[in-house]
Tab-separated table of C-alpha atoms and ligand atoms in Angstrom:
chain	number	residue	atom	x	y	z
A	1	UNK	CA	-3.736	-32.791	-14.932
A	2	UNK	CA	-2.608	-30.746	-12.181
A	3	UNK	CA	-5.650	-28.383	-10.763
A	4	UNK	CA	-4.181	-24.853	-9.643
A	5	UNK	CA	-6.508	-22.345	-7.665
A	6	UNK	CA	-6.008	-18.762	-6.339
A	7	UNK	CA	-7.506	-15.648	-5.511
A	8	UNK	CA	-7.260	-12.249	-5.410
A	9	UNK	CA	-9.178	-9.606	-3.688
A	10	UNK	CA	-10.644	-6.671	-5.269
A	11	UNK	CA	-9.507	-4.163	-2.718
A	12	UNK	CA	-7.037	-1.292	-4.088
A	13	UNK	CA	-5.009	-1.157	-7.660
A	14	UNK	CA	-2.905	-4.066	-8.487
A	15	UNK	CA	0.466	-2.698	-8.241
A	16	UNK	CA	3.700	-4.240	-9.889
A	17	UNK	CA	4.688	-6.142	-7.226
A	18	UNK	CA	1.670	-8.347	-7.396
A	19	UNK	CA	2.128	-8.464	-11.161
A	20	UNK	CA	5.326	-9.753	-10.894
A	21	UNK	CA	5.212	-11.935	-7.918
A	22	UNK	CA	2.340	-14.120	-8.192
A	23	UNK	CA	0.148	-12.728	-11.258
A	24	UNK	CA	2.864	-13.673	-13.703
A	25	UNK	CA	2.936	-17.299	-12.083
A	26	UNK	CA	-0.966	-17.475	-12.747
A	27	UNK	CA	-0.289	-16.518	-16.783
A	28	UNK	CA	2.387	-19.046	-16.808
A	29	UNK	CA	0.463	-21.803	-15.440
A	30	UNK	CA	-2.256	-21.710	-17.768
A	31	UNK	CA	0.088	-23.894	-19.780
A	32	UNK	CA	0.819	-26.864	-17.883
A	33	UNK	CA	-2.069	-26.817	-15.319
A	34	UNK	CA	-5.887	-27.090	-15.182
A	35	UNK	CA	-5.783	-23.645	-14.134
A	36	UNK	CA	-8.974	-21.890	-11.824
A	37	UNK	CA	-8.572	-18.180	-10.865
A	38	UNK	CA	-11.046	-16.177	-8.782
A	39	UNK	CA	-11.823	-12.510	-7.953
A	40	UNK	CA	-12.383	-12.951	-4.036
A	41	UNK	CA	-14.954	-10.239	-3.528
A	42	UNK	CA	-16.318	-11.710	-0.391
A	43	UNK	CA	-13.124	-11.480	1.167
A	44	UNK	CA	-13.337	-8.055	0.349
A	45	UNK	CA	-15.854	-7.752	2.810
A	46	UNK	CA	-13.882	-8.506	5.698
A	47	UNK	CA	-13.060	-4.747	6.189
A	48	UNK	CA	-15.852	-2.052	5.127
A	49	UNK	CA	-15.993	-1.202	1.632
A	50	UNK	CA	-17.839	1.264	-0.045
A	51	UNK	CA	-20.548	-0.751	-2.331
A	52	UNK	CA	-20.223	1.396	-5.904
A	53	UNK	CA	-16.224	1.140	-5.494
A	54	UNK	CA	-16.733	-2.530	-4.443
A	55	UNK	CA	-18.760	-3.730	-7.594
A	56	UNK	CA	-16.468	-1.616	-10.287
A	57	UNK	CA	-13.010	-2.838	-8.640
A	58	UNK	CA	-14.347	-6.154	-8.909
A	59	UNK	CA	-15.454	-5.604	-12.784
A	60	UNK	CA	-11.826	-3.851	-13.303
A	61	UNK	CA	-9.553	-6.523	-11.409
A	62	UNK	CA	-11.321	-9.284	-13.251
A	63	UNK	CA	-10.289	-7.126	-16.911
A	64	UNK	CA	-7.071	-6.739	-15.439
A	65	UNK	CA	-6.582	-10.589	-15.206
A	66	UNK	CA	-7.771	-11.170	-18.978
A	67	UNK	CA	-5.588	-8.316	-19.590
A	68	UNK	CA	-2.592	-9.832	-18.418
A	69	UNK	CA	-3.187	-12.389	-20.231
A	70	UNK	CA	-5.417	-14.941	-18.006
A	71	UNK	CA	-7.158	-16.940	-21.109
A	72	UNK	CA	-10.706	-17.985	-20.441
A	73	UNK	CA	-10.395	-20.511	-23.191
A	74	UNK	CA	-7.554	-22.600	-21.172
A	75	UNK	CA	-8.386	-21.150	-17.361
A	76	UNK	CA	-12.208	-20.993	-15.413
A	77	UNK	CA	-12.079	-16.678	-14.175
A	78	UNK	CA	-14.842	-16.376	-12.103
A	79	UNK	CA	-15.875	-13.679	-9.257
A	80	UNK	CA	-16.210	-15.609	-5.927
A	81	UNK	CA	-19.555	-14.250	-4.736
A	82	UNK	CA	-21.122	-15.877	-7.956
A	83	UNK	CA	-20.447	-19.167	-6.766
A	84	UNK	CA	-22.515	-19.808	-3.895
A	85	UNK	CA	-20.772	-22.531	-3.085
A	86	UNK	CA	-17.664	-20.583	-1.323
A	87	UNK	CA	-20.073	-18.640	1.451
A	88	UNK	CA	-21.740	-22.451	2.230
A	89	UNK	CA	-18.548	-24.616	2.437
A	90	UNK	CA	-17.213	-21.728	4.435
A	91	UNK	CA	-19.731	-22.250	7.376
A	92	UNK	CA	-18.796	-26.129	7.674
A	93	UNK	CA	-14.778	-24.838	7.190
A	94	UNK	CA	-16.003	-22.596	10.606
A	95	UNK	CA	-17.495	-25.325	12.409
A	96	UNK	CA	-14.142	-27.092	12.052
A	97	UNK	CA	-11.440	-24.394	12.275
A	98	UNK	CA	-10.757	-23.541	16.086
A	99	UNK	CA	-10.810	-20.031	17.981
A	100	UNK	CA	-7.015	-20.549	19.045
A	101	UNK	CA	-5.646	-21.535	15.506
A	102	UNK	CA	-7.907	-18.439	13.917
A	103	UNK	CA	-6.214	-16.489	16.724
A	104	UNK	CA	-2.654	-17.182	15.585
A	105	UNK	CA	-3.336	-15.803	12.246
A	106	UNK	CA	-0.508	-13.114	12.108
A	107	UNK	CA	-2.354	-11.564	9.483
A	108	UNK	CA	-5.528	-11.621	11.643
A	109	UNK	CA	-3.482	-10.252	14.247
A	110	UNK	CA	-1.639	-6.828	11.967
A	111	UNK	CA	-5.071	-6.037	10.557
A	112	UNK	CA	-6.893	-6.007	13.501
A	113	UNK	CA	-4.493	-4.072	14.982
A	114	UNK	CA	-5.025	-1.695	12.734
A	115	UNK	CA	-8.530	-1.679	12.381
A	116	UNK	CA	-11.169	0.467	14.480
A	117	UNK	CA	-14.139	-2.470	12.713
A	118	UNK	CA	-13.390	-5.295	13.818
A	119	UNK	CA	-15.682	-7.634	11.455
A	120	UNK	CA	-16.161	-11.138	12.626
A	121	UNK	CA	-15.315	-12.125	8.723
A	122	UNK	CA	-11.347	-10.727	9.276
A	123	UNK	CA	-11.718	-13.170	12.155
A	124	UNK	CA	-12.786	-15.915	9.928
A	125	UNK	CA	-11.218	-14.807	6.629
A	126	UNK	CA	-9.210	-18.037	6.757
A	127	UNK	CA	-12.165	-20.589	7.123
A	128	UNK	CA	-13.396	-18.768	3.689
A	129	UNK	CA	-9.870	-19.198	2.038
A	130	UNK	CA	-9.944	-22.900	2.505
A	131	UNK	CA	-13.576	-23.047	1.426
A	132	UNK	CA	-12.516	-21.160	-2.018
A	133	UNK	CA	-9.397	-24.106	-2.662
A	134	UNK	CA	-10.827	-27.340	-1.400
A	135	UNK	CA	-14.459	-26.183	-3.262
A	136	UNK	CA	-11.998	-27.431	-6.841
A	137	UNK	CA	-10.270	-30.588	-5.885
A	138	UNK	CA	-7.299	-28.028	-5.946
A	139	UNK	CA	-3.490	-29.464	-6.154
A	140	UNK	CA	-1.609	-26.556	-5.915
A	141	UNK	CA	-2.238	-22.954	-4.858
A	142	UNK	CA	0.345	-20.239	-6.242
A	143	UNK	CA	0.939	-16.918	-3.648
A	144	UNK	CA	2.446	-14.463	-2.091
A	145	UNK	CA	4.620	-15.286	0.682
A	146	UNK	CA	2.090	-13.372	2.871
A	147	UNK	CA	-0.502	-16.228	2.135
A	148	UNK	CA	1.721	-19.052	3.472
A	149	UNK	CA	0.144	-19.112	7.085
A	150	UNK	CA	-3.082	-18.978	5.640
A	151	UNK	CA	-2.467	-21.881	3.317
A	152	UNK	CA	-1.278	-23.880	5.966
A	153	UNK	CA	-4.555	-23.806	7.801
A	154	UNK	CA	-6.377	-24.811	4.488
A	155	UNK	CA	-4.061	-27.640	4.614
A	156	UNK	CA	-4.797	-28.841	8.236
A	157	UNK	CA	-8.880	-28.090	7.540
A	158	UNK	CA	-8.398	-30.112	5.108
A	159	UNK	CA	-6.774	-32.745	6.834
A	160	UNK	CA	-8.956	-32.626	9.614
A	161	UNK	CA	-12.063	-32.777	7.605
A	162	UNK	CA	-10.834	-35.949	5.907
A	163	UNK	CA	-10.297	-37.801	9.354
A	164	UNK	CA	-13.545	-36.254	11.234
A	165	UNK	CA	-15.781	-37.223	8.472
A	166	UNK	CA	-13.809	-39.425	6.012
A	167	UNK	CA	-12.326	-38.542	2.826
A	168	UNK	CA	-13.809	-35.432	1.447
A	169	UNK	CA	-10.878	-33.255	-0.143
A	170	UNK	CA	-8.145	-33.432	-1.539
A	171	UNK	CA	-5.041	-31.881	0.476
A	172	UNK	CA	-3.459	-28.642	-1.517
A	173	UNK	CA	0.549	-27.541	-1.552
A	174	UNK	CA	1.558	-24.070	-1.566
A	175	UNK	CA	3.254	-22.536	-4.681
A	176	UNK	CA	5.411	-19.806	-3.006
A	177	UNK	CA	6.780	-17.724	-5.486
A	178	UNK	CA	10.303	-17.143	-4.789
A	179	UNK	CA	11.797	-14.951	-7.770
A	180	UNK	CA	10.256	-11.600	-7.961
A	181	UNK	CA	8.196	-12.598	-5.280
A	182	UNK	CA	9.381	-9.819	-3.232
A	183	UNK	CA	9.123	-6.289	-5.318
A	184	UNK	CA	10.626	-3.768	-2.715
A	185	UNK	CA	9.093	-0.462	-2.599
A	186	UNK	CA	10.973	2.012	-4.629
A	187	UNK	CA	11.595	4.673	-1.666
A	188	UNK	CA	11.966	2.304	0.940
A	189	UNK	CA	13.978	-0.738	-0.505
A	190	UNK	CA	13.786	-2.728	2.721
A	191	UNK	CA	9.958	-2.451	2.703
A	192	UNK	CA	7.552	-4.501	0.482
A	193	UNK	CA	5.757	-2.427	-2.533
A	194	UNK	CA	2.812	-2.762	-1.249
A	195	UNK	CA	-0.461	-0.025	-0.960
A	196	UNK	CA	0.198	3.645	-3.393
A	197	UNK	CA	-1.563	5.329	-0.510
A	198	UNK	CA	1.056	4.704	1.499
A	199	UNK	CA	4.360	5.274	-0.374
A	200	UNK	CA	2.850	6.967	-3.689
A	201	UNK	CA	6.357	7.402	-5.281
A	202	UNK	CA	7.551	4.060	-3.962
A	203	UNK	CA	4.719	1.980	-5.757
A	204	UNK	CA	3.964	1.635	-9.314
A	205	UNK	CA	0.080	0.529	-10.342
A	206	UNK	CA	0.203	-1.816	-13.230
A	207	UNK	CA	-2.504	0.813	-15.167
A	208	UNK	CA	-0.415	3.969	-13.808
A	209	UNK	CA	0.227	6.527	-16.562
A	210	UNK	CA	3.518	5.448	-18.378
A	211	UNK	CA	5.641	8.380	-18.287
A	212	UNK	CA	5.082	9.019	-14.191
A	213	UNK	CA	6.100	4.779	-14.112
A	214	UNK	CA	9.801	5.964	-15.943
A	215	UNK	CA	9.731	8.758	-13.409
A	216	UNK	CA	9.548	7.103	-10.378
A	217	UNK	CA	12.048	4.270	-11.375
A	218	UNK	CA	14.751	7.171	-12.316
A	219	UNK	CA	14.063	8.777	-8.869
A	220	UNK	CA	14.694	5.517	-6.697
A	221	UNK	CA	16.580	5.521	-4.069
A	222	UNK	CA	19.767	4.008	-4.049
A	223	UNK	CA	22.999	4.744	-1.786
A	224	UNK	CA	26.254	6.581	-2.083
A	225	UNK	CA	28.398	3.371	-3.063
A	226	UNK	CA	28.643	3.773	-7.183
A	227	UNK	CA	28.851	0.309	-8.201
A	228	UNK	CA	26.359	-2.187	-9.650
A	229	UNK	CA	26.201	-5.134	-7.720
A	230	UNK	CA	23.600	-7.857	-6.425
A	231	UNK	CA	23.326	-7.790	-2.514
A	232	UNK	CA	19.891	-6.932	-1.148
A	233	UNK	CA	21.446	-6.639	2.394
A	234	UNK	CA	24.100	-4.138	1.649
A	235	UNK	CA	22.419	-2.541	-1.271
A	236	UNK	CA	18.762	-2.766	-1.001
A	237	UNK	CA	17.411	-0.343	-3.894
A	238	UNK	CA	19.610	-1.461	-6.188
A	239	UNK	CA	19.305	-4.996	-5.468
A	240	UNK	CA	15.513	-4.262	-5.912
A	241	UNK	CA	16.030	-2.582	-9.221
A	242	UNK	CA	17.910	-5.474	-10.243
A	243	UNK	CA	15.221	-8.307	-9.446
A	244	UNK	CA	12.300	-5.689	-11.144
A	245	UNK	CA	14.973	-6.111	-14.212
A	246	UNK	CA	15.248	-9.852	-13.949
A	247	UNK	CA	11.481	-10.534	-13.491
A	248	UNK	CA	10.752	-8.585	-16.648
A	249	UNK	CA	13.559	-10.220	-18.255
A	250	UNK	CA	14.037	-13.311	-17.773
A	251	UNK	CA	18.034	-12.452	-16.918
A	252	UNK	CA	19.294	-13.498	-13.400
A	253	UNK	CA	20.096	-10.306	-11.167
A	254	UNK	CA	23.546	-11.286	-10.892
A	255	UNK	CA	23.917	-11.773	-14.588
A	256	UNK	CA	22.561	-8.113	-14.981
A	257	UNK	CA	24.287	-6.479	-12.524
A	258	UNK	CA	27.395	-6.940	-14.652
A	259	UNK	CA	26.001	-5.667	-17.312
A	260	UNK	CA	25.501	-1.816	-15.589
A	261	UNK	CA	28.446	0.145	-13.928
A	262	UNK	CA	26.432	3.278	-13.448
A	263	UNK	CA	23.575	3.738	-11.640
A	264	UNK	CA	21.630	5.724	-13.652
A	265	UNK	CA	22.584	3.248	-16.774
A	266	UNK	CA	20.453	0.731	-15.010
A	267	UNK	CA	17.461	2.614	-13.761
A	268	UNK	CA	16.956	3.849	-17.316
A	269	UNK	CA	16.734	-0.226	-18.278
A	270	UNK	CA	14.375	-0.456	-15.765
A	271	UNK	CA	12.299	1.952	-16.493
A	272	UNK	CA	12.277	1.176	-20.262
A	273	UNK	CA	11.408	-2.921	-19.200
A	274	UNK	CA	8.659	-2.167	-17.223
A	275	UNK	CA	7.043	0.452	-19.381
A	276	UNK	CA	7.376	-2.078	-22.036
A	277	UNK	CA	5.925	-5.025	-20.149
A	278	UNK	CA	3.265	-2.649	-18.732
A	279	UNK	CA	2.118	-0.819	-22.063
A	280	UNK	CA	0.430	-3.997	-23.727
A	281	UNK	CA	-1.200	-4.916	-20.383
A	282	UNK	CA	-2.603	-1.253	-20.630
A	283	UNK	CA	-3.406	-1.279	-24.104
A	284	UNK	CA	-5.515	-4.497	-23.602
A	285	UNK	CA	-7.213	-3.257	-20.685
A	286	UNK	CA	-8.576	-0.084	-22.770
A	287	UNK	CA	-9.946	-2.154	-24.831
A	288	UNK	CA	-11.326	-4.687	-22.279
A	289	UNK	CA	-12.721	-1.503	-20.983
A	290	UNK	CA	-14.544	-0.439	-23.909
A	291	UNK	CA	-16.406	-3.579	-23.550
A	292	UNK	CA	-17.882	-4.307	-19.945
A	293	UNK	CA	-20.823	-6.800	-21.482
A	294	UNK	CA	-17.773	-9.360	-23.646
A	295	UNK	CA	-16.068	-9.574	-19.788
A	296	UNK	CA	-19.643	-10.332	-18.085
A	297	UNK	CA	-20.540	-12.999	-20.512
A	298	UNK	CA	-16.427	-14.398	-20.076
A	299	UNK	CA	-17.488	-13.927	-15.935
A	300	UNK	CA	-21.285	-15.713	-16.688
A	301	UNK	CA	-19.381	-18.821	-18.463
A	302	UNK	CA	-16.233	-18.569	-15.595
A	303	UNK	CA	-18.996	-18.941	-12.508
A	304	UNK	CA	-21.101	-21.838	-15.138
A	305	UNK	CA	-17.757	-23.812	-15.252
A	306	UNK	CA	-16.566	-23.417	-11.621
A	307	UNK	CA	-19.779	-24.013	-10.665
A	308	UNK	CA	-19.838	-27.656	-12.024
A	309	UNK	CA	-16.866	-28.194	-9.982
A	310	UNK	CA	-17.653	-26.773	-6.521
A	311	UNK	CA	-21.224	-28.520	-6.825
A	312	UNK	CA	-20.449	-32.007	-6.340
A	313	UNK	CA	-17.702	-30.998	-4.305
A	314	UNK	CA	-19.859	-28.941	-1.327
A	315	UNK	CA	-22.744	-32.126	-1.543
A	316	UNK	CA	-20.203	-34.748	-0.593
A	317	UNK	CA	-18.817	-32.058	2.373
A	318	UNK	CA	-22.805	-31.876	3.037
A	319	UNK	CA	-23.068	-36.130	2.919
A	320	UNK	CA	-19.993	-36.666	4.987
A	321	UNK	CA	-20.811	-34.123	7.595
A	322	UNK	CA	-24.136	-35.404	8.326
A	323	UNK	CA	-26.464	-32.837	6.758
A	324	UNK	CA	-29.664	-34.222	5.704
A	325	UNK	CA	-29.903	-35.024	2.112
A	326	UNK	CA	-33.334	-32.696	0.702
A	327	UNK	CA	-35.043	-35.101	-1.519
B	401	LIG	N1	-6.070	-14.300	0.984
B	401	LIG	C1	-5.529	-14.141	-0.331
B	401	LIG	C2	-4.743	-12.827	-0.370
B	401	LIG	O1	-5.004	-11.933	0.397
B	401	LIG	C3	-6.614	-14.105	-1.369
B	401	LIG	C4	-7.330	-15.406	-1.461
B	401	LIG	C5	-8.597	-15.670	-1.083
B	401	LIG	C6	-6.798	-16.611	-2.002
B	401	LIG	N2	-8.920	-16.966	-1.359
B	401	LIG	C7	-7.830	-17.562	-1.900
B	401	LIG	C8	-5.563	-16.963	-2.529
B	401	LIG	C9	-7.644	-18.866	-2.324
B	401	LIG	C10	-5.378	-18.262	-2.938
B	401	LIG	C11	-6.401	-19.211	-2.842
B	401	LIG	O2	-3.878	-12.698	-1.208
């Protein structure tokens, strides 16, 4: 069977462009794939992170996943830093990845940029990404279109391992998601939804209260054209409102689009799909809540099963590379 891995870090409120780019690919693979997801806390530590914030958005993010409907009875859900495995293989991913191609990481390049901490981790974020899919044997890997550089590299570690040192891993593909991939922010339709801190009425958080979700939908922006029509170039926000539509749907955006003549016709489907496909999600996440020691014992039997994977996997990395066996 296929073997799909990703990650997600535990660094600021799922919002529902993640949801419905590549979260809803995760649920849906659960049924044709061996499927292996995992909370990347350590690659929350690239940037500084306050360590009581750290620990519960790892706790909540890994409830959100079950809540969605991740199913620890068909996929391994584990939290990253309870696998050892990922910070060792990560060292020998270092030893192999060069300066210049680290460099060249774009996303490296915006986030230092940005940054007045500089860790040497964002530096070597990469090196740790590859660690975390070659650790399983992994086939595919299903993100964001942001992640495609970075998958890339994991592919030409990979590679490069194999030749240096023999056969050691297997070689991953990307799983871009292409259809909802891109959730635009509601304010700014030519902008990626992206962080609620910086466009709080353009972004909607998948646990957000349900009334302010309806709100903001009926308050996007749109232009002063009145018709209904699929185009993101020419008509951005309603383009946007369209794909939102279609992802929760299931309905191409051009199909829709014929559907609405008035502008505020279609925000008010909008709003009442997503509040729909967000309330369950919500209403399992209460409960989820309510229970923090059933989701440690799902994480305990998660890190036990991803742990007999990455095991075998780091000792022949060790063998190949010329570590000395401890006997
Ligand atoms: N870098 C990814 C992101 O920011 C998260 C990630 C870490 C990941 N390790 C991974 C994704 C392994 C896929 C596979 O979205």
């Amino acid at each position: 069977m296929t073997r799909v891995f990703s990650g997600i870090k535990p660094t600021g409120p799922v919002q529902l462009g993640n949801l419905l780019g590549a979260l809803r690919h995760w649920v849906s693979d659960q049924d044709e794939a061996d499927t292996i997801f995992c909370v990347v806390d350590l690659h929350a530590l690239t940037v500084p992170q306050d360590p009581a914030e750290l620990r519960t958005r790892t706790l909540e993010l890994a409830q959100l996943l079950l809540a969605i409907g991740i199913d620890p009875a068909r996929s391994t859900l584990f939290i990253q830093s309870h696998v050892r495995e990922h910070a060792e293989l990560s060292w020998l991913m270092e030893c192999n990845a060069s300066f210049g191609e680290l460099r060249r990481m774009t996303q490296f390049k915006d986030k230092s940029d940005q940054a007045e901490f500089v860790s040497a981790g964002l530096f070597t974020y990469p090196a740790l990404m590859a660690a975390d899919i070659l650790l399983y044997d992994t086939d595919r890997v299903p993100v964001g279109d942001d992640q495609r550089q970075h998958l890339e590299l994991s592919r030409d570690l990979a590679i490069r391992f194999n030749s240096r040192y023999g056969d050691t891993f297997i070689v991953p593909e990307a799983a871009i998601a292409k259809v909802g991939a891109r959730v635009m922010d509601l304010q700014h339709p030519t902008k990626k939804m992206s962080k609620s801190e910086d466009s709080p009425q353009g972004t909607i958080l998948v646990l957000e209260d349900l009334d302010a979700v309806a709100k903001k939908i009926k308050r996007a922006v749109t232009d002063t054209e009145t018709d209904v029509r699929f185009d993101t170039a020419e008509k951005p926000g309603v383009s946007n409102l369209l794909a939102i539509l279609s992802a929760c749907t299931g309905t191409t955006p051009e199909t829709l689009a014929e559907s609405y003549t008035r502008y505020g016709d279609l925000k008010s489907a909008v709003a009442e799909a997503v509040v729909e496909t967000l309330r369950p999600i919500q209403e399992r996440f209460a409960e989820l809540a309510a229970d923090p020691s059933g989701t440690a014992a799902i994480l305990a039997s998660g890190a036990e099963k991803a742990q007999a994977i990455a095991g075998p996997v780091l000792e022949r990395a060790r063998t190949n590379i010329g570590l000395l066996p401890q006997s």
